[in-house]
């Protein structure tokens, strides 16, 4: 391989695979190298806590591309390959086996890792985290043998895992430090909806509690001890207390780090030939006017396309507003937009939240910052348009299900 001609991607998940795909679609004919620590071909993560964990999706449906795609498109996919260091001055990547790989441009799609629970007993067998495909396999196997599990953390992963466990007939206790599930993400107005959803499906939801210890017998977890002395018996414990970006390589290479690899709107890092995308990237957002790091599927799907085009010299910026979704029991939800915790002054419901068929809008000074549609479909585009317009709306009409969202968009267009 000729020196300094390759475009190298470190991290072979959804983001890395989509970046490689875009490079080829945009006509780049030089060497493309995709490096991944795992032995699995690049796969998508949402099924791991949704359809695949529930047993509804087959294993081969989680992969980004069929295995043969990489060879067919002349992408040098190297699985089971750990990167030890990046040398920006030499434009080289040092691999764990001692070899070195030259690059012209480098893209970091190193993703993130689950936060570990810092209490005694957290290293016992039966304490499970959900991030990789084999994690999902282990949890699914646990559901088949366990009669009761404890889930620590009532974020998206914790709640989706709890829903899958209940679908498998397992008794579930969810332990959450906050007052409500998803309180920081959704605010009090919408968080209660998800709390009620799980209690209605038989989950023992305990909020405002703290874990002191994972108890065990014979080296295997058998329960959770809370700081108030309460003990919850469990055949296994699933921990979902958030993730942290994998910035070790970037930090050691001297790149600017700020809650991830800090990049501009073109996804270029503090070194002009190194880019970052996906979970690891804290990117300047042209529309929102701030840096944000997004940990959701749509970001890993779309952001690498911008990074790949920028690496090819195209003048592109990533300005899509965040989007994520969840499926729990009979509730399907899509969320479009971005709201910092406490960064809104009202929530407007369009429809009745008690029926779990509604749209919730987060607003500041009558401007829609985000919208969440619950069991209401085909409204993502108009919600996105309301968010990106940046214009005030009539909140009375926003709440009125008889007023089409298109009429509100027309109002915004006229105002602009």
PDB file of N, CA and C in Angstrom, residues 52 80 84 111 130 145 183 187 196 202 206 211 218 223 246 326 347 349 367 373:
ATOM      1  N   UNK A  52     -33.752  -8.091  18.282  1.00  0.00           N
ATOM      2  CA  UNK A  52     -32.891  -9.263  18.446  1.00  0.00           C
ATOM      3  C   UNK A  52     -32.972  -9.811  19.864  1.00  0.00           C
ATOM      4  N   UNK A  80     -10.932  -8.049  14.484  1.00  0.00           N
ATOM      5  CA  UNK A  80     -10.034  -8.505  15.530  1.00  0.00           C
ATOM      6  C   UNK A  80      -8.722  -7.754  15.540  1.00  0.00           C
ATOM      7  N   UNK A  84      -3.258   0.491  18.709  1.00  0.00           N
ATOM      8  CA  UNK A  84      -2.531   0.835  19.925  1.00  0.00           C
ATOM      9  C   UNK A  84      -2.293   2.330  20.057  1.00  0.00           C
ATOM     10  N   UNK A 111     -16.685   4.901  18.866  1.00  0.00           N
ATOM     11  CA  UNK A 111     -17.882   4.628  19.650  1.00  0.00           C
ATOM     12  C   UNK A 111     -17.725   4.927  21.126  1.00  0.00           C
ATOM     13  N   UNK A 130     -24.984  -4.290  28.359  1.00  0.00           N
ATOM     14  CA  UNK A 130     -25.464  -4.475  26.991  1.00  0.00           C
ATOM     15  C   UNK A 130     -24.840  -3.427  26.083  1.00  0.00           C
ATOM     16  N   UNK A 145     -33.276 -18.681  31.410  1.00  0.00           N
ATOM     17  CA  UNK A 145     -33.039 -19.505  32.599  1.00  0.00           C
ATOM     18  C   UNK A 145     -33.414 -18.809  33.908  1.00  0.00           C
ATOM     19  N   UNK A 183     -35.756  11.073  33.543  1.00  0.00           N
ATOM     20  CA  UNK A 183     -36.110  12.417  33.984  1.00  0.00           C
ATOM     21  C   UNK A 183     -35.205  13.471  33.352  1.00  0.00           C
ATOM     22  N   UNK A 187     -37.639  15.266  31.032  1.00  0.00           N
ATOM     23  CA  UNK A 187     -38.319  16.164  31.956  1.00  0.00           C
ATOM     24  C   UNK A 187     -39.477  15.461  32.636  1.00  0.00           C
ATOM     25  N   UNK A 196     -45.063   4.844  34.305  1.00  0.00           N
ATOM     26  CA  UNK A 196     -46.366   4.173  34.364  1.00  0.00           C
ATOM     27  C   UNK A 196     -46.431   2.997  33.400  1.00  0.00           C
ATOM     28  N   UNK A 202     -46.056  -4.769  35.025  1.00  0.00           N
ATOM     29  CA  UNK A 202     -45.593  -5.654  36.083  1.00  0.00           C
ATOM     30  C   UNK A 202     -44.174  -5.443  36.572  1.00  0.00           C
ATOM     31  N   UNK A 206     -38.384   1.048  41.225  1.00  0.00           N
ATOM     32  CA  UNK A 206     -38.012   1.717  42.467  1.00  0.00           C
ATOM     33  C   UNK A 206     -37.093   2.896  42.128  1.00  0.00           C
ATOM     34  N   UNK A 211     -27.546   2.014  44.847  1.00  0.00           N
ATOM     35  CA  UNK A 211     -26.994   0.673  45.008  1.00  0.00           C
ATOM     36  C   UNK A 211     -25.734   0.747  45.857  1.00  0.00           C
ATOM     37  N   UNK A 218     -21.025 -17.983  45.812  1.00  0.00           N
ATOM     38  CA  UNK A 218     -20.194 -18.829  44.961  1.00  0.00           C
ATOM     39  C   UNK A 218     -19.669 -18.118  43.740  1.00  0.00           C
ATOM     40  N   UNK A 223     -28.233 -10.882  44.004  1.00  0.00           N
ATOM     41  CA  UNK A 223     -29.101  -9.811  44.453  1.00  0.00           C
ATOM     42  C   UNK A 223     -28.392  -8.474  44.483  1.00  0.00           C
ATOM     43  N   UNK A 246     -15.219   6.575  23.672  1.00  0.00           N
ATOM     44  CA  UNK A 246     -13.895   5.954  23.639  1.00  0.00           C
ATOM     45  C   UNK A 246     -12.887   6.927  23.027  1.00  0.00           C
ATOM     46  N   UNK A 326     -37.652   4.317  20.288  1.00  0.00           N
ATOM     47  CA  UNK A 326     -37.681   3.170  21.182  1.00  0.00           C
ATOM     48  C   UNK A 326     -38.976   2.404  20.965  1.00  0.00           C
ATOM     49  N   UNK A 347     -44.103  22.316  27.932  1.00  0.00           N
ATOM     50  CA  UNK A 347     -44.345  21.118  27.132  1.00  0.00           C
ATOM     51  C   UNK A 347     -45.802  21.147  26.702  1.00  0.00           C
ATOM     52  N   UNK A 349     -48.818  19.067  24.853  1.00  0.00           N
ATOM     53  CA  UNK A 349     -49.256  17.742  24.423  1.00  0.00           C
ATOM     54  C   UNK A 349     -50.334  17.886  23.359  1.00  0.00           C
ATOM     55  N   UNK A 367     -41.034  28.526  20.559  1.00  0.00           N
ATOM     56  CA  UNK A 367     -40.293  27.855  19.482  1.00  0.00           C
ATOM     57  C   UNK A 367     -40.172  26.368  19.817  1.00  0.00           C
ATOM     58  N   UNK A 373     -43.271  11.775  19.175  1.00  0.00           N
ATOM     59  CA  UNK A 373     -44.532  11.153  18.784  1.00  0.00           C
ATOM     60  C   UNK A 373     -44.593   9.730  19.341  1.00  0.00           C
TER      61      UNK A 373
END
